[in-house]
Tab-separated table of C-alpha atoms in Angstrom:
chain	number	residue	atom	x	y	z
A	1	UNK	CA	57.352	-6.605	-162.848
A	2	UNK	CA	57.757	-4.015	-160.086
A	3	UNK	CA	61.196	-3.140	-161.354
A	4	UNK	CA	59.802	-2.650	-164.865
A	5	UNK	CA	57.050	-0.364	-163.572
A	6	UNK	CA	59.572	1.619	-161.536
A	7	UNK	CA	61.857	1.936	-164.560
A	8	UNK	CA	58.942	3.105	-166.709
A	9	UNK	CA	57.961	5.669	-164.055
A	10	UNK	CA	61.503	7.008	-163.889
A	11	UNK	CA	61.582	7.248	-167.688
A	12	UNK	CA	58.376	9.290	-167.670
A	13	UNK	CA	59.834	11.590	-165.006
A	14	UNK	CA	63.027	12.016	-166.994
A	15	UNK	CA	61.170	13.038	-170.154
A	16	UNK	CA	60.957	16.777	-170.659
A	17	UNK	CA	57.225	17.287	-170.254
A	18	UNK	CA	55.996	20.475	-171.825
A	19	UNK	CA	52.591	22.018	-172.201
A	20	UNK	CA	51.156	23.472	-175.397
A	21	UNK	CA	51.860	27.059	-176.406
A	22	UNK	CA	50.105	29.166	-179.042
A	23	UNK	CA	52.234	31.928	-180.553
A	24	UNK	CA	51.449	34.715	-183.030
A	25	UNK	CA	53.970	36.997	-184.677
A	26	UNK	CA	53.120	40.234	-186.507
A	27	UNK	CA	55.714	42.099	-188.469
A	28	UNK	CA	55.859	45.555	-189.994
A	29	UNK	CA	58.792	46.383	-192.228
A	30	UNK	CA	59.358	50.008	-193.161
A	31	UNK	CA	62.733	49.526	-194.750
A	32	UNK	CA	63.562	46.075	-196.070
A	33	UNK	CA	67.196	45.193	-195.341
A	34	UNK	CA	69.219	44.264	-198.411
A	35	UNK	CA	72.144	42.565	-196.707
A	36	UNK	CA	73.377	41.524	-193.272
A	37	UNK	CA	75.049	43.846	-190.819
A	38	UNK	CA	78.548	42.713	-191.762
A	39	UNK	CA	81.110	43.397	-189.037
A	40	UNK	CA	78.908	45.895	-187.212
A	41	UNK	CA	77.195	45.031	-183.944
A	42	UNK	CA	73.653	45.022	-182.682
A	43	UNK	CA	72.365	45.841	-179.239
A	44	UNK	CA	69.089	44.625	-177.770
A	45	UNK	CA	67.646	46.717	-174.953
A	46	UNK	CA	64.582	46.334	-172.753
A	47	UNK	CA	62.149	49.174	-172.138
A	48	UNK	CA	61.768	49.787	-168.411
A	49	UNK	CA	59.846	53.015	-168.008
A	50	UNK	CA	56.358	51.567	-167.373
A	51	UNK	CA	55.221	51.682	-163.763
A	52	UNK	CA	53.546	48.279	-163.436
A	53	UNK	CA	55.902	45.970	-165.336
A	54	UNK	CA	59.333	45.878	-166.853
A	55	UNK	CA	60.809	43.889	-169.694
A	56	UNK	CA	62.679	40.996	-168.100
A	57	UNK	CA	66.495	41.147	-168.503
A	58	UNK	CA	66.584	37.360	-169.021
A	59	UNK	CA	64.203	37.700	-171.988
A	60	UNK	CA	66.545	40.252	-173.585
A	61	UNK	CA	69.456	37.895	-172.973
A	62	UNK	CA	67.460	34.997	-174.463
A	63	UNK	CA	66.771	36.924	-177.698
A	64	UNK	CA	70.434	37.948	-177.944
A	65	UNK	CA	71.604	34.358	-177.423
A	66	UNK	CA	69.081	33.124	-180.006
A	67	UNK	CA	70.458	35.504	-182.637
A	68	UNK	CA	74.122	34.928	-181.784
A	69	UNK	CA	73.671	31.141	-181.822
A	70	UNK	CA	72.078	31.078	-185.283
A	71	UNK	CA	74.449	33.487	-187.009
A	72	UNK	CA	77.950	33.475	-185.564
A	73	UNK	CA	78.876	36.508	-187.680
A	74	UNK	CA	76.555	38.781	-185.714
A	75	UNK	CA	78.011	40.490	-182.652
A	76	UNK	CA	75.347	41.094	-180.037
A	77	UNK	CA	76.469	43.597	-177.392
A	78	UNK	CA	75.261	42.615	-173.908
A	79	UNK	CA	72.511	44.859	-172.559
A	80	UNK	CA	74.179	45.671	-169.240
A	81	UNK	CA	77.570	46.192	-170.894
A	82	UNK	CA	76.020	48.682	-173.318
A	83	UNK	CA	74.044	50.544	-170.654
A	84	UNK	CA	77.091	50.769	-168.381
A	85	UNK	CA	79.338	51.905	-171.234
A	86	UNK	CA	76.900	54.730	-172.044
A	87	UNK	CA	75.772	55.650	-168.520
A	88	UNK	CA	73.702	57.761	-167.851
A	89	UNK	CA	72.125	58.015	-171.330
A	90	UNK	CA	70.265	54.691	-171.501
A	91	UNK	CA	68.758	54.558	-168.009
A	92	UNK	CA	64.923	54.269	-167.807
A	93	UNK	CA	64.743	58.026	-167.113
A	94	UNK	CA	67.040	59.132	-169.929
A	95	UNK	CA	66.759	56.467	-172.649
A	96	UNK	CA	65.795	57.818	-176.098
A	97	UNK	CA	62.161	57.090	-176.940
A	98	UNK	CA	62.326	57.986	-180.635
A	99	UNK	CA	65.046	57.530	-183.277
A	100	UNK	CA	65.254	61.334	-183.635
A	101	UNK	CA	66.456	61.530	-180.011
A	102	UNK	CA	69.644	59.746	-181.072
A	103	UNK	CA	70.700	62.827	-183.028
A	104	UNK	CA	70.679	64.918	-179.851
A	105	UNK	CA	72.624	62.218	-178.045
A	106	UNK	CA	75.239	62.061	-180.775
A	107	UNK	CA	75.990	65.762	-180.278
A	108	UNK	CA	77.872	64.748	-177.133
A	109	UNK	CA	81.367	63.950	-178.323
A	110	UNK	CA	82.165	61.207	-175.747
A	111	UNK	CA	78.857	59.461	-176.506
A	112	UNK	CA	79.385	59.615	-180.270
A	113	UNK	CA	82.917	58.295	-179.838
A	114	UNK	CA	81.814	55.369	-177.633
A	115	UNK	CA	79.038	54.412	-180.062
A	116	UNK	CA	81.510	54.524	-182.943
A	117	UNK	CA	83.799	52.203	-180.987
A	118	UNK	CA	80.925	49.778	-180.463
A	119	UNK	CA	80.060	49.913	-184.219
A	120	UNK	CA	76.361	49.644	-183.462
A	121	UNK	CA	74.287	49.286	-186.638
A	122	UNK	CA	70.937	48.251	-185.238
A	123	UNK	CA	69.459	49.145	-181.883
A	124	UNK	CA	66.505	46.961	-180.936
A	125	UNK	CA	64.126	47.978	-178.186
A	126	UNK	CA	61.938	45.261	-176.710
A	127	UNK	CA	58.920	46.230	-174.648
A	128	UNK	CA	56.643	43.733	-172.922
A	129	UNK	CA	56.454	41.066	-170.271
A	130	UNK	CA	55.167	37.614	-169.401
A	131	UNK	CA	52.371	37.451	-166.856
A	132	UNK	CA	50.463	34.689	-165.101
A	133	UNK	CA	46.838	34.958	-166.166
A	134	UNK	CA	44.975	32.439	-164.027
A	135	UNK	CA	45.622	29.553	-161.673
A	136	UNK	CA	43.471	26.821	-160.182
A	137	UNK	CA	43.710	23.592	-158.218
A	138	UNK	CA	45.369	22.668	-154.968
A	139	UNK	CA	48.154	20.433	-153.792
A	140	UNK	CA	49.027	19.044	-150.393
A	141	UNK	CA	52.457	17.824	-149.450
A	142	UNK	CA	53.396	15.948	-146.312
A	143	UNK	CA	56.418	14.465	-144.640
A	144	UNK	CA	56.509	11.618	-142.156
A	145	UNK	CA	58.803	8.915	-140.787
A	146	UNK	CA	57.973	6.694	-143.774
A	147	UNK	CA	58.779	9.319	-146.407
A	148	UNK	CA	57.338	12.376	-148.109
A	149	UNK	CA	54.854	12.964	-150.884
A	150	UNK	CA	52.359	15.289	-152.514
A	151	UNK	CA	48.824	14.815	-153.768
A	152	UNK	CA	46.703	17.151	-155.850
A	153	UNK	CA	46.529	19.019	-159.132
A	154	UNK	CA	47.435	22.551	-160.114
A	155	UNK	CA	47.130	24.465	-163.349
A	156	UNK	CA	48.035	27.992	-164.418
A	157	UNK	CA	48.238	30.024	-167.586
A	158	UNK	CA	50.926	32.405	-168.851
A	159	UNK	CA	50.690	35.145	-171.459
A	160	UNK	CA	53.629	36.792	-173.171
A	161	UNK	CA	53.354	39.978	-175.175
A	162	UNK	CA	56.470	41.611	-176.582
A	163	UNK	CA	57.063	44.284	-179.176
A	164	UNK	CA	60.472	44.768	-180.742
A	165	UNK	CA	61.236	48.084	-182.420
A	166	UNK	CA	64.240	48.115	-184.727
A	167	UNK	CA	66.204	51.322	-185.171
A	168	UNK	CA	68.775	51.630	-187.904
A	169	UNK	CA	71.481	53.470	-186.071
A	170	UNK	CA	73.277	54.636	-189.177
A	171	UNK	CA	70.214	56.353	-190.650
A	172	UNK	CA	68.626	57.213	-187.274
A	173	UNK	CA	65.333	55.726	-188.444
A	174	UNK	CA	62.900	53.040	-187.394
A	175	UNK	CA	63.067	50.234	-189.941
A	176	UNK	CA	60.683	47.667	-188.550
A	177	UNK	CA	58.495	46.501	-185.747
A	178	UNK	CA	57.739	42.958	-184.569
A	179	UNK	CA	54.997	41.932	-182.206
A	180	UNK	CA	54.987	38.466	-180.668
A	181	UNK	CA	52.321	37.057	-178.411
A	182	UNK	CA	52.292	33.604	-176.863
A	183	UNK	CA	50.024	31.905	-174.384
A	184	UNK	CA	49.998	28.500	-172.799
A	185	UNK	CA	48.624	26.447	-169.946
A	186	UNK	CA	50.865	24.577	-167.516
A	187	UNK	CA	49.797	21.615	-165.369
A	188	UNK	CA	51.174	19.973	-162.260
A	189	UNK	CA	49.507	16.680	-161.274
A	190	UNK	CA	50.923	15.074	-158.142
A	191	UNK	CA	50.507	11.512	-156.956
A	192	UNK	CA	53.333	11.161	-154.436
A	193	UNK	CA	55.693	12.885	-156.881
A	194	UNK	CA	54.651	16.180	-158.558
A	195	UNK	CA	55.029	16.021	-162.346
A	196	UNK	CA	55.378	19.531	-163.788
A	197	UNK	CA	54.114	19.925	-167.366
A	198	UNK	CA	55.313	23.435	-168.069
A	199	UNK	CA	54.297	25.441	-171.131
A	200	UNK	CA	57.418	27.318	-172.303
A	201	UNK	CA	55.526	30.526	-173.050
A	202	UNK	CA	58.349	33.028	-172.615
A	203	UNK	CA	60.802	30.745	-174.439
A	204	UNK	CA	58.430	30.471	-177.421
A	205	UNK	CA	58.019	34.257	-177.527
A	206	UNK	CA	61.820	34.591	-177.369
A	207	UNK	CA	62.271	32.179	-180.313
A	208	UNK	CA	59.566	33.959	-182.325
A	209	UNK	CA	61.112	37.403	-181.816
A	210	UNK	CA	64.634	36.041	-182.392
A	211	UNK	CA	63.710	34.328	-185.681
A	212	UNK	CA	62.086	37.480	-187.063
A	213	UNK	CA	64.999	39.662	-185.997
A	214	UNK	CA	67.413	37.356	-187.780
A	215	UNK	CA	65.715	38.302	-191.049
A	216	UNK	CA	66.839	41.875	-190.465
A	217	UNK	CA	70.272	41.179	-189.184
A	218	UNK	CA	71.513	38.105	-190.974
A	219	UNK	CA	72.450	37.580	-194.585
A	220	UNK	CA	71.844	33.849	-194.132
A	221	UNK	CA	68.173	34.035	-193.149
B	1	UNK	CA	74.714	2.982	-127.319
B	2	UNK	CA	78.194	3.834	-128.352
B	3	UNK	CA	79.317	7.374	-128.688
B	4	UNK	CA	81.382	9.995	-127.023
B	5	UNK	CA	80.399	11.840	-123.882
B	6	UNK	CA	79.963	15.526	-123.275
B	7	UNK	CA	80.373	17.431	-120.041
B	8	UNK	CA	77.184	18.616	-118.340
B	9	UNK	CA	76.516	20.969	-115.437
B	10	UNK	CA	78.167	20.127	-112.108
B	11	UNK	CA	80.766	18.021	-113.860
B	12	UNK	CA	78.450	15.111	-114.714
B	13	UNK	CA	78.833	13.584	-118.140
B	14	UNK	CA	75.931	13.286	-120.602
B	15	UNK	CA	76.027	10.902	-123.542
B	16	UNK	CA	76.259	12.836	-126.854
B	17	UNK	CA	73.120	11.129	-128.174
B	18	UNK	CA	71.198	12.696	-125.281
B	19	UNK	CA	72.781	16.115	-125.742
B	20	UNK	CA	71.921	16.245	-129.451
B	21	UNK	CA	68.155	16.923	-129.077
B	22	UNK	CA	68.955	19.768	-126.662
B	23	UNK	CA	71.345	21.313	-129.197
B	24	UNK	CA	68.782	20.958	-131.961
B	25	UNK	CA	66.090	22.543	-129.800
B	26	UNK	CA	68.445	25.425	-129.011
B	27	UNK	CA	69.225	25.875	-132.694
B	28	UNK	CA	65.519	25.841	-133.548
B	29	UNK	CA	64.813	28.478	-130.871
B	30	UNK	CA	67.614	30.648	-132.274
B	31	UNK	CA	66.227	30.224	-135.797
B	32	UNK	CA	62.718	31.143	-134.644
B	33	UNK	CA	63.989	34.202	-132.774
B	34	UNK	CA	65.976	35.277	-135.831
B	35	UNK	CA	62.832	34.913	-137.946
B	36	UNK	CA	61.086	37.409	-135.643
B	37	UNK	CA	63.663	40.167	-136.417
B	38	UNK	CA	63.368	42.662	-139.254
B	39	UNK	CA	64.671	41.929	-142.743
B	40	UNK	CA	67.975	43.718	-143.150
B	41	UNK	CA	69.541	44.814	-146.418
B	42	UNK	CA	72.943	46.517	-146.655
B	43	UNK	CA	72.777	47.784	-150.233
B	44	UNK	CA	75.692	46.671	-152.409
B	45	UNK	CA	76.229	47.266	-156.103
B	46	UNK	CA	78.490	48.495	-158.878
B	47	UNK	CA	78.076	51.928	-160.421
B	48	UNK	CA	79.489	53.101	-163.763
B	49	UNK	CA	81.280	56.395	-164.398
B	50	UNK	CA	79.212	58.899	-166.400
B	51	UNK	CA	80.153	59.365	-170.038
B	52	UNK	CA	79.955	63.115	-170.593
B	53	UNK	CA	81.918	66.313	-171.105
B	54	UNK	CA	83.295	67.346	-167.741
B	55	UNK	CA	82.360	70.736	-166.336
B	56	UNK	CA	85.502	72.803	-165.669
B	57	UNK	CA	84.851	73.036	-161.942
B	58	UNK	CA	86.847	72.102	-158.891
B	59	UNK	CA	84.092	70.721	-156.682
B	60	UNK	CA	84.363	69.722	-153.048
B	61	UNK	CA	82.011	67.181	-151.546
B	62	UNK	CA	80.998	66.761	-147.949
B	63	UNK	CA	79.067	63.728	-146.721
B	64	UNK	CA	77.701	64.326	-143.251
B	65	UNK	CA	77.317	61.524	-140.707
B	66	UNK	CA	73.615	61.046	-141.482
B	67	UNK	CA	74.372	60.575	-145.177
B	68	UNK	CA	77.382	58.286	-144.754
B	69	UNK	CA	75.475	55.972	-142.434
B	70	UNK	CA	72.044	56.453	-143.927
B	71	UNK	CA	69.590	53.696	-143.166
B	72	UNK	CA	65.867	53.342	-143.422
B	73	UNK	CA	63.873	51.477	-140.791
B	74	UNK	CA	60.272	50.442	-141.220
B	75	UNK	CA	58.645	48.728	-138.270
B	76	UNK	CA	56.331	45.769	-138.913
B	77	UNK	CA	52.693	46.880	-138.834
B	78	UNK	CA	51.249	43.496	-137.970
B	79	UNK	CA	52.103	39.922	-137.090
B	80	UNK	CA	51.897	38.873	-140.723
B	81	UNK	CA	54.457	41.485	-141.820
B	82	UNK	CA	58.095	41.882	-140.975
B	83	UNK	CA	60.046	45.063	-140.433
B	84	UNK	CA	62.731	46.271	-142.793
B	85	UNK	CA	66.108	47.925	-142.337
B	86	UNK	CA	67.603	49.174	-145.590
B	87	UNK	CA	71.155	50.491	-145.157
B	88	UNK	CA	72.112	52.676	-148.102
B	89	UNK	CA	74.915	54.839	-146.620
B	90	UNK	CA	77.889	52.870	-147.972
B	91	UNK	CA	76.345	52.435	-151.427
B	92	UNK	CA	75.388	56.142	-151.510
B	93	UNK	CA	78.975	57.315	-150.965
B	94	UNK	CA	80.262	54.690	-153.416
B	95	UNK	CA	77.849	55.864	-156.105
B	96	UNK	CA	78.459	59.624	-155.636
B	97	UNK	CA	82.227	59.052	-155.497
B	98	UNK	CA	81.905	57.420	-158.929
B	99	UNK	CA	79.452	59.861	-160.529
B	100	UNK	CA	80.940	63.203	-159.433
B	101	UNK	CA	84.491	62.656	-160.810
B	102	UNK	CA	82.866	61.846	-164.158
B	103	UNK	CA	81.032	65.186	-164.144
B	104	UNK	CA	83.622	67.679	-162.900
B	105	UNK	CA	87.282	68.348	-163.700
B	106	UNK	CA	88.255	67.800	-160.093
B	107	UNK	CA	86.447	66.443	-157.025
B	108	UNK	CA	87.872	66.559	-153.509
B	109	UNK	CA	86.522	65.333	-150.190
B	110	UNK	CA	86.410	68.190	-147.712
B	111	UNK	CA	88.153	67.867	-144.346
B	112	UNK	CA	85.204	69.418	-142.528
B	113	UNK	CA	81.757	70.836	-143.135
B	114	UNK	CA	82.206	74.176	-144.953
B	115	UNK	CA	81.452	77.023	-142.579
B	116	UNK	CA	83.132	80.283	-141.567
B	117	UNK	CA	86.434	79.586	-139.820
B	118	UNK	CA	86.669	75.981	-140.994
B	119	UNK	CA	90.017	75.280	-142.685
B	120	UNK	CA	89.355	73.400	-145.905
B	121	UNK	CA	90.805	72.759	-149.322
B	122	UNK	CA	90.427	75.484	-151.975
B	123	UNK	CA	87.510	74.620	-154.252
B	124	UNK	CA	84.971	76.451	-156.429
B	125	UNK	CA	82.014	75.122	-154.451
B	126	UNK	CA	81.067	72.319	-152.101
B	127	UNK	CA	78.233	69.892	-152.731
B	128	UNK	CA	76.455	68.500	-149.676
B	129	UNK	CA	73.939	65.728	-150.451
B	130	UNK	CA	71.205	64.642	-148.041
B	131	UNK	CA	68.665	61.813	-148.269
B	132	UNK	CA	65.478	63.450	-147.004
B	133	UNK	CA	63.118	60.534	-147.562
B	134	UNK	CA	63.143	56.904	-148.623
B	135	UNK	CA	60.119	54.742	-149.340
B	136	UNK	CA	59.896	51.147	-150.423
B	137	UNK	CA	57.187	48.790	-151.651
B	138	UNK	CA	57.271	45.022	-151.911
B	139	UNK	CA	54.688	42.745	-153.573
B	140	UNK	CA	52.996	41.951	-150.239
B	141	UNK	CA	52.217	45.670	-149.838
B	142	UNK	CA	50.953	46.406	-153.334
B	143	UNK	CA	49.954	43.111	-154.996
B	144	UNK	CA	52.034	44.268	-157.968
B	145	UNK	CA	54.913	41.943	-158.735
B	146	UNK	CA	57.626	44.556	-158.474
B	147	UNK	CA	59.900	45.728	-155.665
B	148	UNK	CA	60.291	49.499	-155.572
B	149	UNK	CA	62.525	52.043	-153.862
B	150	UNK	CA	61.895	55.780	-154.019
B	151	UNK	CA	64.218	58.427	-152.604
B	152	UNK	CA	64.143	62.168	-152.281
B	153	UNK	CA	67.493	63.922	-152.116
B	154	UNK	CA	68.256	67.457	-151.076
B	155	UNK	CA	71.441	69.055	-152.337
B	156	UNK	CA	73.203	72.077	-150.953
B	157	UNK	CA	75.802	73.854	-153.040
B	158	UNK	CA	77.815	76.186	-150.832
B	159	UNK	CA	80.964	78.232	-151.130
B	160	UNK	CA	84.173	77.052	-149.416
B	161	UNK	CA	83.262	79.272	-146.443
B	162	UNK	CA	79.756	77.874	-146.205
B	163	UNK	CA	77.937	80.654	-148.124
B	164	UNK	CA	74.791	79.099	-149.671
B	165	UNK	CA	74.866	79.140	-153.483
B	166	UNK	CA	72.010	76.789	-154.368
B	167	UNK	CA	69.653	74.318	-152.770
B	168	UNK	CA	67.343	71.945	-154.601
B	169	UNK	CA	65.611	68.586	-154.297
B	170	UNK	CA	65.690	65.615	-156.630
B	171	UNK	CA	63.927	62.258	-156.683
B	172	UNK	CA	65.178	58.836	-157.691
B	173	UNK	CA	63.246	55.661	-158.355
B	174	UNK	CA	64.190	52.050	-158.869
B	175	UNK	CA	62.203	48.901	-159.359
B	176	UNK	CA	62.821	45.275	-160.120
B	177	UNK	CA	60.358	42.520	-160.986
B	178	UNK	CA	59.872	39.409	-158.887
B	179	UNK	CA	62.109	36.610	-160.010
B	180	UNK	CA	62.135	32.906	-159.389
B	181	UNK	CA	64.401	31.946	-156.474
B	182	UNK	CA	65.054	35.583	-155.612
B	183	UNK	CA	64.706	36.521	-151.952
B	184	UNK	CA	62.948	39.691	-150.800
B	185	UNK	CA	66.291	41.015	-149.562
B	186	UNK	CA	68.039	40.443	-152.923
B	187	UNK	CA	65.157	42.092	-154.782
B	188	UNK	CA	65.112	45.142	-152.471
B	189	UNK	CA	68.900	45.437	-152.891
B	190	UNK	CA	68.531	45.353	-156.675
B	191	UNK	CA	65.735	47.948	-156.590
B	192	UNK	CA	67.934	50.182	-154.396
B	193	UNK	CA	70.869	49.838	-156.827
B	194	UNK	CA	68.554	50.803	-159.716
B	195	UNK	CA	67.325	53.788	-157.661
B	196	UNK	CA	70.909	54.879	-156.957
B	197	UNK	CA	71.785	54.616	-160.654
B	198	UNK	CA	68.703	56.703	-161.390
B	199	UNK	CA	69.826	59.277	-158.824
B	200	UNK	CA	73.220	59.521	-160.522
B	201	UNK	CA	71.617	59.797	-163.965
B	202	UNK	CA	69.151	62.446	-162.810
B	203	UNK	CA	71.869	64.493	-161.142
B	204	UNK	CA	74.340	64.205	-164.010
B	205	UNK	CA	71.838	65.196	-166.697
B	206	UNK	CA	70.066	67.962	-164.754
B	207	UNK	CA	72.758	69.648	-162.646
B	208	UNK	CA	73.223	72.568	-165.041
B	209	UNK	CA	69.447	72.978	-165.430
B	210	UNK	CA	68.915	73.895	-161.764
B	211	UNK	CA	68.084	77.634	-161.929
B	212	UNK	CA	70.267	78.609	-158.949
B	213	UNK	CA	73.168	76.592	-160.330
B	214	UNK	CA	72.680	78.231	-163.733
B	215	UNK	CA	72.851	81.669	-162.048
B	216	UNK	CA	76.019	80.711	-160.189
B	217	UNK	CA	77.670	79.375	-163.337
B	218	UNK	CA	76.671	82.540	-165.222
B	219	UNK	CA	78.166	84.713	-162.466
B	220	UNK	CA	81.421	82.792	-162.671
B	221	UNK	CA	81.657	83.503	-166.394
B	222	UNK	CA	80.649	87.172	-166.198
B	223	UNK	CA	83.374	89.821	-165.659
B	224	UNK	CA	83.244	91.542	-162.257
B	225	UNK	CA	81.111	94.729	-162.397
B	226	UNK	CA	83.043	97.988	-162.794
B	227	UNK	CA	86.321	96.377	-163.844
B	228	UNK	CA	87.151	97.480	-167.365
B	229	UNK	CA	89.085	95.193	-169.619
B	230	UNK	CA	88.815	92.178	-167.319
B	231	UNK	CA	88.965	88.926	-169.170
B	232	UNK	CA	85.963	86.658	-168.453
B	233	UNK	CA	86.574	83.271	-166.921
B	234	UNK	CA	86.946	80.573	-169.548
B	235	UNK	CA	83.576	79.276	-170.721
B	236	UNK	CA	82.546	75.808	-169.647
B	237	UNK	CA	83.848	73.442	-172.245
B	238	UNK	CA	81.422	70.802	-171.047
B	239	UNK	CA	77.756	70.846	-171.747
B	240	UNK	CA	75.196	68.579	-170.235
C-alpha cells in the first residue's frame, strides 16, 4: 500500500504541472502577403531602447525557433549574428526606428552589400517584456539530521505584452503589426516537497506571436 | 575507528577523523571572510569590427596607464551591501583595438605619449581616450530589475608632436535585465560589455560630427593659404 502511494506521488511529481494562461492576439495587416519568402531570410530583433525594461533575448530566440521549426524553408538569421554582422548600425543607440531610416542606412555601400548577402526580406522588431505582477504566500524550508523539507504555499502572477512590427525590407515599408498579451497565475504548494505549478506565460506569448508571424512568412500557413 | 593519521604540532599524530572538523571549520572561516570582500568583475567580452567606409587617415592611438588598467571601486555603504570592483581596462583596450581599425585606413599604437621631443611613428593624428567617470546600478540599488553601467569618456586628438587638435566627451550606456540563475557579477559584466559596444557605436557614428574634428578634417582637405596651384589633399572617400 505504501509502495503504491509512493509510486503515485512520484507520478504526480513527474507530470508536467502547468498553470492556466490567458492570451490575446491582435493583428493589423497593411499589406497582405501573397506568397512565402522563398529563399530569402528573415531576422527578428528585440527593441532595447526603453530605460526600464528590455525585450528579452531568449524571447526573440523562442519566436525564431518557433518559426524555423514549423516551416523548414524559412531561414531565420540569429539576432546576435545579425547585430554583430552590421555593427554599429543595429545597437540600441543607432537602430532604425522607422522603415524610412533603412533608406539612409542602405546608402552606406558596405551595409547595403552585407544586407544583400544576408538576403533579408522581412525584418521583425519585437518590443515588450514579461513582468511579475503580484506575489503572495510564504514557504519555510528546513534541514535536519533526519532529512529536509518545505512547508507553505506561494503564488505569483506574470504578464507578457509584446508587439511585433513587420518591415518588408524590399519595399522599405511596414506591412503589419501583431500585439500579443498573455497573463497567468503560478502556484507552489509545499508539503515536504515543493510542487511548482508554473503558468507558461512567456512561452504562450511566444507561440502566439510565432503563429501569427508564420502567416506572413510561410506559404504553408 | 579506522583511518589514517595526520601529523599535528610537536610531532604528535592526530587521527584524520579528528582533524576533519578542524579543516571544515577553517574552510568555513575562509568562505565567510571571502564573503565579506567586495564583488569583483574583470570585464570580458567579444566586440565586432565596425561595418563602414574607412576614413583615409593614419591614426595613432595612445592608451595611458590609467586607461589600460582602468577599474572602478565602490565601497559598501552599509552592512547589507557589498562593495564592487569593476575592472574594465583590458576590455577597453580590446574594444578600441577592434573598433578603430574598422574606422580608419591605418591604426598604430604609439611608442610613447605624443609630446614635443618624443620620438614616435609618423601619423596624421593621435587619439588618446580617457574614462572620466563610471557609474553602475544593480537591482538592490534601484528596485528596477536591470543592471546598468554608464561611462563618460574624454577623447583627445593631438598631432604627432602633442599639439591639441580636438577634445570632446562622449557617454556610453549598457543595461541587461535580471535573468534566472544569473549572478550579479555575470550581469554586471554583460551590462559593461553592452556599454562598451555602445561606446564603440557612439564613437564610430559620431566621430566626424565633432565640430573640432570637422574643422581639422576640413583643414586637411583645404590647400595651404598663399600657395597657388597646390592640389588639395584627396577627399575622404569614407563617410560616416
